[in-house]
Short mmCIF file of C-alpha atoms in Angstrom, two decimals:
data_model
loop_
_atom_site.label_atom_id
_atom_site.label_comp_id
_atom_site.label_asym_id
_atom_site.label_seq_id
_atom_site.Cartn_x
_atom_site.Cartn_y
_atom_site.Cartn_z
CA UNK O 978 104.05 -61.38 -12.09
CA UNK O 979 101.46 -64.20 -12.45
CA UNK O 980 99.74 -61.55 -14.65
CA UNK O 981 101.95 -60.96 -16.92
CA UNK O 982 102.70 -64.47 -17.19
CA UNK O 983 99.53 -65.69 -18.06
CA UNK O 984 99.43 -62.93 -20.59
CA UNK O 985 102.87 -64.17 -21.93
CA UNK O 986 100.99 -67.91 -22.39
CA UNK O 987 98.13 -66.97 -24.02
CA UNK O 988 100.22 -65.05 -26.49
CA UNK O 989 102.20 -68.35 -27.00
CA UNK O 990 99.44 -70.17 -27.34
CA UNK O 991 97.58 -67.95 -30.25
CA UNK O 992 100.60 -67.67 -32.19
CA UNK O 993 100.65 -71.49 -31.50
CA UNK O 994 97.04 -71.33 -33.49
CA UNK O 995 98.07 -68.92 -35.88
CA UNK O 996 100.99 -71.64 -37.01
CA UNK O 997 99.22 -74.22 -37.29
CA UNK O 998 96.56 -73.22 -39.08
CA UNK O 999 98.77 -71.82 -41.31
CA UNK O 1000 100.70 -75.17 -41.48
CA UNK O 1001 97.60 -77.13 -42.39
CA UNK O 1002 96.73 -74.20 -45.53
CA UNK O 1003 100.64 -74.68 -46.60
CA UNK O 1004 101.99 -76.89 -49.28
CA UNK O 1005 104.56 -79.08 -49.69
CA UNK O 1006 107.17 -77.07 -50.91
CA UNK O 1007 105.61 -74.07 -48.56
CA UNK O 1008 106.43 -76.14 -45.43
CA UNK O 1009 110.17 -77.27 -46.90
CA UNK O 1010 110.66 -73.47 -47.38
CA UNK O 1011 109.27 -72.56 -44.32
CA UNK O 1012 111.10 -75.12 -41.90
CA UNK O 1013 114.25 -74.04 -43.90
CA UNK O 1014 114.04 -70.17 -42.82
CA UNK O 1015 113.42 -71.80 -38.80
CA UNK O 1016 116.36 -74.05 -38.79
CA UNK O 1017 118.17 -70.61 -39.65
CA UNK O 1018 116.68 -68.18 -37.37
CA UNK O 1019 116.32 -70.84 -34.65
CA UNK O 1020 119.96 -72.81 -33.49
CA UNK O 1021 117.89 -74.82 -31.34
CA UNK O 1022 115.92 -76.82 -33.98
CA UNK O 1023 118.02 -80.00 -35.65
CA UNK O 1024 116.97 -81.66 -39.05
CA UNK O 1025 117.59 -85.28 -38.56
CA UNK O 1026 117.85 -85.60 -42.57
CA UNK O 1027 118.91 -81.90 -43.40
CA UNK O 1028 120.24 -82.77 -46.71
CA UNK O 1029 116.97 -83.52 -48.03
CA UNK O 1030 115.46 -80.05 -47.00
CA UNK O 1031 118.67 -78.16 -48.19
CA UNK O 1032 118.76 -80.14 -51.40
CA UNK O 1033 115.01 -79.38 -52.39
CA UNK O 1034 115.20 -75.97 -51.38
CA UNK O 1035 118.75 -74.89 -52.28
CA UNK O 1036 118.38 -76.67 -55.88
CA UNK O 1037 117.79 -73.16 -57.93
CA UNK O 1038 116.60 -75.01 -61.68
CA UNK O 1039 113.66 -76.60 -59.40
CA UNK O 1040 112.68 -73.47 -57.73
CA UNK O 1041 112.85 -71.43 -60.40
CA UNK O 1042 110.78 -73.67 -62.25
CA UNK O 1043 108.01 -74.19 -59.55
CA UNK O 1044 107.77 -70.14 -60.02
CA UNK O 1045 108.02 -70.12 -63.98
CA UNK O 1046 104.72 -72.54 -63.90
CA UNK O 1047 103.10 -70.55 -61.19
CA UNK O 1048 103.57 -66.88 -62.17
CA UNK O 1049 100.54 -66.21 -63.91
CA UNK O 1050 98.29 -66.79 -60.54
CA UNK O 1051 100.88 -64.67 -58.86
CA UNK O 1052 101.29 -61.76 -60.64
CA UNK O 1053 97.36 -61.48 -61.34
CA UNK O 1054 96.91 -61.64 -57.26
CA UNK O 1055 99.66 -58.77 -57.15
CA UNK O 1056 98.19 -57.06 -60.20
CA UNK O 1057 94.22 -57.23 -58.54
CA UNK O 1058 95.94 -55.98 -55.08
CA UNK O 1059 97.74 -53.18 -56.53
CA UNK O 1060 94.61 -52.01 -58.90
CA UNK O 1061 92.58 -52.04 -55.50
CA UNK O 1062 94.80 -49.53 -53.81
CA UNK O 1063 94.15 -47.04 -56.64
CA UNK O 1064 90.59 -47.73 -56.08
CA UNK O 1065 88.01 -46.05 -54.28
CA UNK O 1066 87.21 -49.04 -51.94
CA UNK O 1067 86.26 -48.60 -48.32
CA UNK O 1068 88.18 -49.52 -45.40
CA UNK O 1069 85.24 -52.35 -44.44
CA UNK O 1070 85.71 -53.74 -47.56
CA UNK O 1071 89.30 -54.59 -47.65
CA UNK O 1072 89.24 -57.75 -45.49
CA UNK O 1073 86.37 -59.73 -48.03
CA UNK O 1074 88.57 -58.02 -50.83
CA UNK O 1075 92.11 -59.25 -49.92
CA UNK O 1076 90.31 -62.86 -49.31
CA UNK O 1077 88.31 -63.19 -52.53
CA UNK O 1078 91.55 -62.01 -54.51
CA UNK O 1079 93.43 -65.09 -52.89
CA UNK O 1080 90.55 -67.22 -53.26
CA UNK O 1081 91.08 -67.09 -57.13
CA UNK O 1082 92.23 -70.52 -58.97
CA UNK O 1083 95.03 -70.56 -61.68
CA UNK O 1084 92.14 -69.59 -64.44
CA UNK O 1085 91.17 -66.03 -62.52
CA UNK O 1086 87.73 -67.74 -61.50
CA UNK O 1087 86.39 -67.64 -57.56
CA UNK O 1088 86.34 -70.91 -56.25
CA UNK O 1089 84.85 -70.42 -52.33
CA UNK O 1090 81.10 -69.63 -52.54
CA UNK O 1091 79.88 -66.61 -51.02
CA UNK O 1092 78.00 -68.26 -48.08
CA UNK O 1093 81.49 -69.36 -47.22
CA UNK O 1094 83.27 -66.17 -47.92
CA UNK O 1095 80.64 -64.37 -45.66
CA UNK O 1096 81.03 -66.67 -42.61
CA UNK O 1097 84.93 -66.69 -42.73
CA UNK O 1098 84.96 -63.07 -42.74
CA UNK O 1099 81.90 -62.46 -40.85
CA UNK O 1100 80.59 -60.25 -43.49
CA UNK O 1101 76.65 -60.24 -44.98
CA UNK O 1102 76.13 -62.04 -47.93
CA UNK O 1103 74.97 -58.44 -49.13
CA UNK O 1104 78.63 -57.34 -48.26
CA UNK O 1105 80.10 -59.93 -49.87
CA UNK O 1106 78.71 -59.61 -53.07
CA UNK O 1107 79.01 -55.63 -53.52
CA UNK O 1108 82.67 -56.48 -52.60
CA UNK O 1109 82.35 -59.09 -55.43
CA UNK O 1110 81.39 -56.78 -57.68
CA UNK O 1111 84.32 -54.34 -57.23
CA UNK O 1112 86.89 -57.30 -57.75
CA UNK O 1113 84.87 -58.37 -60.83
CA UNK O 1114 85.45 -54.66 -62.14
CA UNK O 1115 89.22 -54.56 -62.24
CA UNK O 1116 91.20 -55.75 -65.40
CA UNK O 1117 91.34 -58.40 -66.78
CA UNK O 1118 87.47 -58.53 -67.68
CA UNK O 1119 85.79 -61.57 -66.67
CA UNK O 1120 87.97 -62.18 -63.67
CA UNK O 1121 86.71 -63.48 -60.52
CA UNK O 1122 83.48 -65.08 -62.11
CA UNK O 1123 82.26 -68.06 -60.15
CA UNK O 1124 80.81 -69.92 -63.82
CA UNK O 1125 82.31 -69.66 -67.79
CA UNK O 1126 78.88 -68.08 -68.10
CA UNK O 1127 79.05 -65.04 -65.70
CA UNK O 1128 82.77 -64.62 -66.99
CA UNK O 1129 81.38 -64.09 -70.53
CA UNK O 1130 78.77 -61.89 -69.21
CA UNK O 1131 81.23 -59.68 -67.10
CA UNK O 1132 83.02 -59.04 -70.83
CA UNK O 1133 80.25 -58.13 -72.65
CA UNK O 1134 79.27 -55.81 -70.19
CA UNK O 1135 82.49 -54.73 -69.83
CA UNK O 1136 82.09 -53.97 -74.21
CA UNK O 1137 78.71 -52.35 -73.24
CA UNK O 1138 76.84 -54.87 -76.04
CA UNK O 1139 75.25 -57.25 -73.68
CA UNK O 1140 71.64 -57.92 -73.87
CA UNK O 1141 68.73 -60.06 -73.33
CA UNK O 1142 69.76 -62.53 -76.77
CA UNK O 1143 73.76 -62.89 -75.73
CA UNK O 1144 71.76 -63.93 -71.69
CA UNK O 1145 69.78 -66.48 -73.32
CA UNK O 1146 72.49 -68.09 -75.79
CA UNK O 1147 75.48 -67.74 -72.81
CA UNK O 1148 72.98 -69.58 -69.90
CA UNK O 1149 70.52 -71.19 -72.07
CA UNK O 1150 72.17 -72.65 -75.58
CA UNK O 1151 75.84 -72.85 -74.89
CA UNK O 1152 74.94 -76.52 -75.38
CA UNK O 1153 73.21 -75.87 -78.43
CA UNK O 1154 76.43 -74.57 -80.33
CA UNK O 1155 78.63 -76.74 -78.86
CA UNK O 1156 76.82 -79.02 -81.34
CA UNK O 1157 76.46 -76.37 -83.48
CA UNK O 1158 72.65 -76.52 -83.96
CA UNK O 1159 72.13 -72.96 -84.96
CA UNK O 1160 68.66 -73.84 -86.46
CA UNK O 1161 67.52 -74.54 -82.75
CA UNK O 1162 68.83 -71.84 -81.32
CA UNK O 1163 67.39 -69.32 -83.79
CA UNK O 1164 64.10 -70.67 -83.32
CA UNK O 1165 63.66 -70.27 -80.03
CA UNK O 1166 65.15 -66.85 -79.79
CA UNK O 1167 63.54 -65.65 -82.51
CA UNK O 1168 66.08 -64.12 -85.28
CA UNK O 1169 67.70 -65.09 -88.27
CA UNK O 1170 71.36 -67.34 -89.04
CA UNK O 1171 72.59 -63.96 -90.03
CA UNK O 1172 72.13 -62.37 -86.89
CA UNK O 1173 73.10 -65.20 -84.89
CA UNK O 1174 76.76 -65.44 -86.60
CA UNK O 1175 77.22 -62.32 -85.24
CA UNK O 1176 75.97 -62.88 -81.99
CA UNK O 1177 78.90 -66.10 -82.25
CA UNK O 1178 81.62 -64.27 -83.34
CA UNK O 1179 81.38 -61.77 -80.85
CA UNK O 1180 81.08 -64.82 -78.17
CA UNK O 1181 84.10 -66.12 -79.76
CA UNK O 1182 86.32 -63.12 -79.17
CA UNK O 1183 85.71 -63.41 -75.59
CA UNK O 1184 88.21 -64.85 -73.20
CA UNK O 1185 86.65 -67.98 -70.97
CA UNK O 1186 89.82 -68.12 -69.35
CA UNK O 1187 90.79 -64.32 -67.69
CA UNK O 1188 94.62 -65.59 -66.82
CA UNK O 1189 94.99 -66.56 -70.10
CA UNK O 1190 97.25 -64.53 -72.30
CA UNK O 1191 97.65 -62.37 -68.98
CA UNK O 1192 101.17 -63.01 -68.44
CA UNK O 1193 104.14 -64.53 -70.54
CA UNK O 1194 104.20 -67.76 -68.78
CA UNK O 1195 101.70 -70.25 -68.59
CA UNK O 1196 99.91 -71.69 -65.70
CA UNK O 1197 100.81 -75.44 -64.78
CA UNK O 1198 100.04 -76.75 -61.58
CA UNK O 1199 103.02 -78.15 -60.18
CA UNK O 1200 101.90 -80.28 -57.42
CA UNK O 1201 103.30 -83.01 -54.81
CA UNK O 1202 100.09 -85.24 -53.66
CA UNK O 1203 99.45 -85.52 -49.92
CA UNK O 1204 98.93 -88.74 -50.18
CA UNK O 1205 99.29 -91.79 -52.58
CA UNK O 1206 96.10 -93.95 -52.89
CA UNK O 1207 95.93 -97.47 -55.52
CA UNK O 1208 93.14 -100.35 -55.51
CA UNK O 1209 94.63 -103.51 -55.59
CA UNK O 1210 92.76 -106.53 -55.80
CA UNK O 1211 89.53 -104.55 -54.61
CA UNK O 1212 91.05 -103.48 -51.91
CA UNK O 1213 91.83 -99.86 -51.39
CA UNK O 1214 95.55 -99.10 -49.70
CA UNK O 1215 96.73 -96.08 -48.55
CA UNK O 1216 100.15 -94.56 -47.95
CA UNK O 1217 100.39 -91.00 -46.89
CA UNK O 1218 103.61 -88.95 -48.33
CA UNK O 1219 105.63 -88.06 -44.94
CA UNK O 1220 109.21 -87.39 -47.48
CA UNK O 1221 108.38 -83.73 -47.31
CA UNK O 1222 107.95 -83.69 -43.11
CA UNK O 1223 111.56 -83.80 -41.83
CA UNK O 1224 112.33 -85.14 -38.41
CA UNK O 1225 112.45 -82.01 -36.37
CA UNK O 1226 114.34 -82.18 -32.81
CA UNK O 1227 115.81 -79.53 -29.96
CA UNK O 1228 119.47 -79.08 -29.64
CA UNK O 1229 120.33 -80.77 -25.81
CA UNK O 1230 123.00 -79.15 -25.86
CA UNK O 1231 121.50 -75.44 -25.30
CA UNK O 1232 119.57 -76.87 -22.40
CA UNK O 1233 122.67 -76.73 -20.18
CA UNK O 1234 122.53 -73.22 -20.25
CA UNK O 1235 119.23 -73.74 -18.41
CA UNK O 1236 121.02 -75.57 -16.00
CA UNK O 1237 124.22 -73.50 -15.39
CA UNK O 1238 124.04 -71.07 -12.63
CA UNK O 1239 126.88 -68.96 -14.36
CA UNK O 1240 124.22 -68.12 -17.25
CA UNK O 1241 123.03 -64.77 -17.09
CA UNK O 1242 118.58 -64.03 -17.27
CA UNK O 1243 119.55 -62.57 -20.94
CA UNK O 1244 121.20 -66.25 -21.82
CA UNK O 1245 118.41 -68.44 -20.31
CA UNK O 1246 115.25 -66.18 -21.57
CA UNK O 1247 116.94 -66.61 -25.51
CA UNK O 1248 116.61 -70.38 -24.64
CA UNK O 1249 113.72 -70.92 -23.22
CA UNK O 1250 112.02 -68.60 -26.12
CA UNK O 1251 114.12 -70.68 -28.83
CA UNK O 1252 112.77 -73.93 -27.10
CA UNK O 1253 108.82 -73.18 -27.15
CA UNK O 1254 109.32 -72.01 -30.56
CA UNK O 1255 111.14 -75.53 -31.77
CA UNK O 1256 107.95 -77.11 -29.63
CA UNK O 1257 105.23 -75.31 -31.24
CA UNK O 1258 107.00 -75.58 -34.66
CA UNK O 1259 106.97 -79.24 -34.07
CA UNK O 1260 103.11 -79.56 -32.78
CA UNK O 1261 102.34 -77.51 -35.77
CA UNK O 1262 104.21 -80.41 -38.09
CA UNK O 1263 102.03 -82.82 -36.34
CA UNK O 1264 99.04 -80.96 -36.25
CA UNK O 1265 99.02 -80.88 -39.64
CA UNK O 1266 99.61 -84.93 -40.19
CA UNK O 1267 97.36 -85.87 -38.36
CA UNK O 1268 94.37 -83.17 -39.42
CA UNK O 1269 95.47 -83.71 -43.43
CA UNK O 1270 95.48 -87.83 -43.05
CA UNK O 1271 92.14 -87.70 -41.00
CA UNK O 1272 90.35 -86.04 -44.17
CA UNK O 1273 92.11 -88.48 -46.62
CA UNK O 1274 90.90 -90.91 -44.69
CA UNK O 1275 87.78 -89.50 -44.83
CA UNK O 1276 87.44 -89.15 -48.22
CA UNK O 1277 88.50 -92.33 -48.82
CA UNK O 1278 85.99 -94.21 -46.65
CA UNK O 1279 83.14 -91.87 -48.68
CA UNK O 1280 84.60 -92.19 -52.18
CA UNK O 1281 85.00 -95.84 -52.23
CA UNK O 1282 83.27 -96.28 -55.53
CA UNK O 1283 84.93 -93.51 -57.32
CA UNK O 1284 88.19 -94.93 -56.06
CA UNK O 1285 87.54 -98.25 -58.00
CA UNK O 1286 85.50 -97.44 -60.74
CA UNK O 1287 86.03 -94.19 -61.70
CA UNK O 1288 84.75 -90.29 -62.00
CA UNK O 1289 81.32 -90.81 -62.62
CA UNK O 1290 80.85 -92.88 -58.98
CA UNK O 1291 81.96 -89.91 -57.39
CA UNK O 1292 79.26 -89.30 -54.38
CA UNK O 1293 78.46 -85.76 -53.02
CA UNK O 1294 80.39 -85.14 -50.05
CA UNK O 1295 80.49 -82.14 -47.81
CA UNK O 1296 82.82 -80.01 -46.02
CA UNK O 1297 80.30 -79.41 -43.47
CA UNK O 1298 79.35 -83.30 -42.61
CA UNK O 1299 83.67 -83.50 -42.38
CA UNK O 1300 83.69 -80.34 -39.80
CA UNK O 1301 81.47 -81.79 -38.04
CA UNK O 1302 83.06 -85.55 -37.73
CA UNK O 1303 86.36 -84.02 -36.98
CA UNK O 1304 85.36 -81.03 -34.80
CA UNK O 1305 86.57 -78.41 -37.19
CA UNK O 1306 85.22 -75.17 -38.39
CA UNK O 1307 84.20 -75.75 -41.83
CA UNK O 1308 86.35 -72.71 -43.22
CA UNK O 1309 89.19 -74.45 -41.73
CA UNK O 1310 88.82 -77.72 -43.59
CA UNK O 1311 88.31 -75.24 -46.75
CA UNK O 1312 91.59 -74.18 -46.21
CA UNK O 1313 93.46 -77.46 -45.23
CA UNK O 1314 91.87 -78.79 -48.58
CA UNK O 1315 92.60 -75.67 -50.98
CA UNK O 1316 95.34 -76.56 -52.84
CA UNK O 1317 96.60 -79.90 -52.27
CA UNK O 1318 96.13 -83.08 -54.29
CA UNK O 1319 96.42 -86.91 -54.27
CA UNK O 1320 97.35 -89.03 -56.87
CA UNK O 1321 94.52 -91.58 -56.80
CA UNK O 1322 95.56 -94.52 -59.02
CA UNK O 1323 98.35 -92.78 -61.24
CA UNK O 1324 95.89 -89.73 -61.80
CA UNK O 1325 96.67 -86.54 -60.17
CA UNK O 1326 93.32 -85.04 -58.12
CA UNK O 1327 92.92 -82.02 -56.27
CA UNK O 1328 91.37 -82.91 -52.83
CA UNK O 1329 88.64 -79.84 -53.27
CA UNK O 1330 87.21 -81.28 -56.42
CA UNK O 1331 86.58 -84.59 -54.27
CA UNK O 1332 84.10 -82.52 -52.38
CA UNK O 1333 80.71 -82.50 -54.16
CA UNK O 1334 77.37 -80.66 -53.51
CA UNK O 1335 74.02 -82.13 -54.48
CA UNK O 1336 72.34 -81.33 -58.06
CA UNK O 1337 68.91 -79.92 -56.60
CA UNK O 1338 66.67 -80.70 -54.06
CA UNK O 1339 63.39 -82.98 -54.76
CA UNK O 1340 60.45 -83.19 -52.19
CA UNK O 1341 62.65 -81.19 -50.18
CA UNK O 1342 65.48 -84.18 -50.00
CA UNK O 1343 68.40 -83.41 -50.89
CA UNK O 1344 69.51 -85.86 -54.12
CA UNK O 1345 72.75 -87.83 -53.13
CA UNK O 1346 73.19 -87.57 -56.19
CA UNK O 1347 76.98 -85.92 -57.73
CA UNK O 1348 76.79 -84.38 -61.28
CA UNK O 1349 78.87 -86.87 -62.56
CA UNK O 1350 77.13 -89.90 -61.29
CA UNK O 1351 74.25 -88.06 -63.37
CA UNK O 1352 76.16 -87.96 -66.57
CA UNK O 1353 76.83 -91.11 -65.84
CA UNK O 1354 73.38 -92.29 -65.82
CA UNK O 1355 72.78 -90.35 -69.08
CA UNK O 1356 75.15 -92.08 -70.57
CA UNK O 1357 74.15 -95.57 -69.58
CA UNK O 1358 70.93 -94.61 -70.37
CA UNK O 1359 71.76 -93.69 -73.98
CA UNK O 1360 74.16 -96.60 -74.30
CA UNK O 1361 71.25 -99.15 -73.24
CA UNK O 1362 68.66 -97.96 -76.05
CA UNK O 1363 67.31 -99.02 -78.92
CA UNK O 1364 69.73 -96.99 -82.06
CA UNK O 1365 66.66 -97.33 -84.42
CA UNK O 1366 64.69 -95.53 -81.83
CA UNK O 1367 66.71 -93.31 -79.80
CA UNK O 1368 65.99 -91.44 -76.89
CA UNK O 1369 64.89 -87.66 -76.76
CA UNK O 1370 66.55 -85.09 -73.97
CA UNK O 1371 62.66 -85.24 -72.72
CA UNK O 1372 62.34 -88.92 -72.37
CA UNK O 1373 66.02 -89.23 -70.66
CA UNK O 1374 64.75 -86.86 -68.27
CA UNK O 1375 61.84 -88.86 -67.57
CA UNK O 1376 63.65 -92.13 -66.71
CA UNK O 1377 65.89 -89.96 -64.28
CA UNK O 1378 63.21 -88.33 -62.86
CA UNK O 1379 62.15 -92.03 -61.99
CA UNK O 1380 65.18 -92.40 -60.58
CA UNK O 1381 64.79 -89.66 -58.33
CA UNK O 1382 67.11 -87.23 -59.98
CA UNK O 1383 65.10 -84.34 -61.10
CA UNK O 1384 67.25 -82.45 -63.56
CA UNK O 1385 65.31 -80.08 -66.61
CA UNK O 1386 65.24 -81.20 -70.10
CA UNK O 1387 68.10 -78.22 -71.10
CA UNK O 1388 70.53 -79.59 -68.37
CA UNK O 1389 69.83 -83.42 -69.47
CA UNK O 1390 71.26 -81.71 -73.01
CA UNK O 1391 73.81 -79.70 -71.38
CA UNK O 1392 74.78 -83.03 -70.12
CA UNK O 1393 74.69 -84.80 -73.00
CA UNK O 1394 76.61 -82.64 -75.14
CA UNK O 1395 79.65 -82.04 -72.70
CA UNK O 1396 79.63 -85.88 -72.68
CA UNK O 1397 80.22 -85.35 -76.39
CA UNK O 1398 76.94 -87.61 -76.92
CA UNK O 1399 75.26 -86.84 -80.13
CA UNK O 1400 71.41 -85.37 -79.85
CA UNK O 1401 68.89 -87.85 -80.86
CA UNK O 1402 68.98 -87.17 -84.65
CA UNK O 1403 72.41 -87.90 -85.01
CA UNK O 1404 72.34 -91.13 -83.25
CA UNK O 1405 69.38 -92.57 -85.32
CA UNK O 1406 70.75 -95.34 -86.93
CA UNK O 1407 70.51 -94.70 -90.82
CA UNK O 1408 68.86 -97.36 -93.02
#
């Protein structure tokens, strides 16, 4: 008897685990939907405000347009999954398959790195990547590329025409055409503005976004922010969004079966079942409050600057240092943070994005250093010199090397040009 009924606890308790750590990886309108489908299967839960679940959830234009704006991402998942069961891929591999495929964004690109993918699924990085490599074969080309420039490689091979000139232009002198400085580009690889066009156009018929054109609908993030976050007065204020939690109680009035001796064991087993599930449903609720407003919190405290002044003051800022503060696997802060957003004065942010990782390493220090407090600097630096004698790629790098941000001369242009900053020519003033 004791047994069996420590058996029957820890099985409460890991389905427990399993909801709430499937709470914290849920959105809004996945929690709504889900607490909805309890309060029906479960006559012991009570919504204190039920109207507002039932509204939201009952009101068909709003669903209906959540899944118009989200179908794309959807039916390419479903689409990937159904091209791997006609596949020849091995039993092993389904587990790091089924995960990449859901770790795809809206565009078709892979957003967890494989380091991450390989410890969540307690695969080799090996594994991981052959796995990779299967996903990345399935239609549409170029889908699950972790860069724009793998995802143009993966079509050109996919057209059998890639070679060593479309490498060099798609990693080395994207830049380069983005200001269209053919002249450049032809020099350094070597061949004429005749063979180059062709080497363009061919660039230009390839897809940097694999979702695109995929389905009839188009892909818009619909999103409700976690939280709400303003600076006012230089002071940063924080209200977490609790509209979507509803206050979740147990029916009393069950309990007196408990407490009647006429009910039979059938009538007081349902109960006591219904009640551990209301409990756990509403520790998983909490769990989630609490574990979500910890990491805005944290993320506030770090990204104080960015907060007040903008995009480029955002400071690197790791999932791992986070784990560790809150005493959480990293993978499960990946997941809490997948997928859910802030509005950080008026502007919409996904939390993931607010999670940086260092440029490079220098003198084997890691720079704390973000890439956008690097464009930043670029552009400060280009802003602050003379016009009659402006700055080369090789002398920016320089001063940032000074600075202790050791970046190459071709990603001090890359820079430049996505900051839509003219290349030294341009800028010279004319006389």
């Amino acid at each position: 008897m004791e047994l069996n009924l420590s058996l029957s606890q820890k099985l409460i308790l890991t389905k427990e685990m399993r909801l709430s750590i499937e709470f914290l990886t849920m959105g809004p309108m996945d929690i709504i939907e889900y607490i909805n489908k309890e309060v029906e299967k479960n006559p012991l839960i009570e919504i204190k405000d039920d109207y507002y679940i039932s509204s939201i959830a009952s009101e068909n234009s709003t669903k209906d347009y959540l899944e118009k704006k989200v179908v794309s991402e959807v039916n390419l998942k479903e689409e990937l999954l159904d091209q791997l069961r006609f596949s020849k891929i091995q039993r092993e591999d389904i587990k790091i398959a089924i995960f990449i495929v859901e770790s795809l964004d809206h565009r078709g690109y892979l957003i967890e790195d494989i380091e991450n993918i390989s410890h969540i699924t307690k695969s080799s990085k090996e594994h991981v990547i052959r796995v990779l490599d299967i996903i990345q074969s399935l239609e549409p080309a170029g889908v699950a590329a972790r860069t724009l420039e793998e995802c143009l490689e993966l079509q050109l091979k996919r057209k059998g025409i890639m070679d060593n000139v479309f490498h060099k232009i798609i990693y080395e002198y994207l830049y380069l055409l983005q200001e269209d400085n053919r002249r450049e580009i032809c020099r350094n690889l070597l061949i004429n503005e005749v063979d180059l066009d062709e080497y363009i156009k061919k660039i230009k018929n390839l897809n940097p976004i694999p979702t695109s054109g995929f389905s009839e609908e188009e892909e818009i993030a619909i999103a409700i922010p976690e939280a709400y976050i303003t600076q006012n007065d230089n002071l940063i204020e924080v209200k977490m969004n609790r509209e979507f939690y509803p206050e979740i109680k147990i029916n009393d009035t069950y309990r007196e079966i408990l407490e009647n001796k006429n009910s039979t064991k059938e009538e007081i087993a349902y109960v006591k079942e219904k009640i551990e599930a209301a409990k756990a449903l509403i520790r998983s609720v909490e769990k989630r409050k609490s574990t979500i407003e910890e990491i805005i919190n944290h993320i506030v405290e770090n990204q104080e600057e960015y907060i007040k002044r903008g995009e480029a003051y955002l400071k690197v800022m790791k999932i791992k240092d986070l784990s560790e503060k809150l005493n959480l696997h990293s993978s499960t802060i990946s997941r809490a943070i997948k997928g859910k957003y802030l509005m950080i004065n008026n502007n919409l942010v996904t939390m993931r994005e607010l999670f940086t990782t260092p440029v490079n390493k220098n003198s084997g220090e890691e720079l704390s250093n973000s890439v956008n407090f690097i464009k930043s600097s670029i552009k400060s630096i280009i802003d602050k010199e003379d016009k009659k004698s402006p700055l080369k790629d090789e002398d920016i790098r320089v001063i940032l090397k000074g600075r202790n941000m050791n970046i190459s001369r071709r990603t001090v242009a890359k820079y430049r040009s996505e900051l839509k900053i003219d290349n030294v020519n341009k800028r010279k003033l004319k006389k």
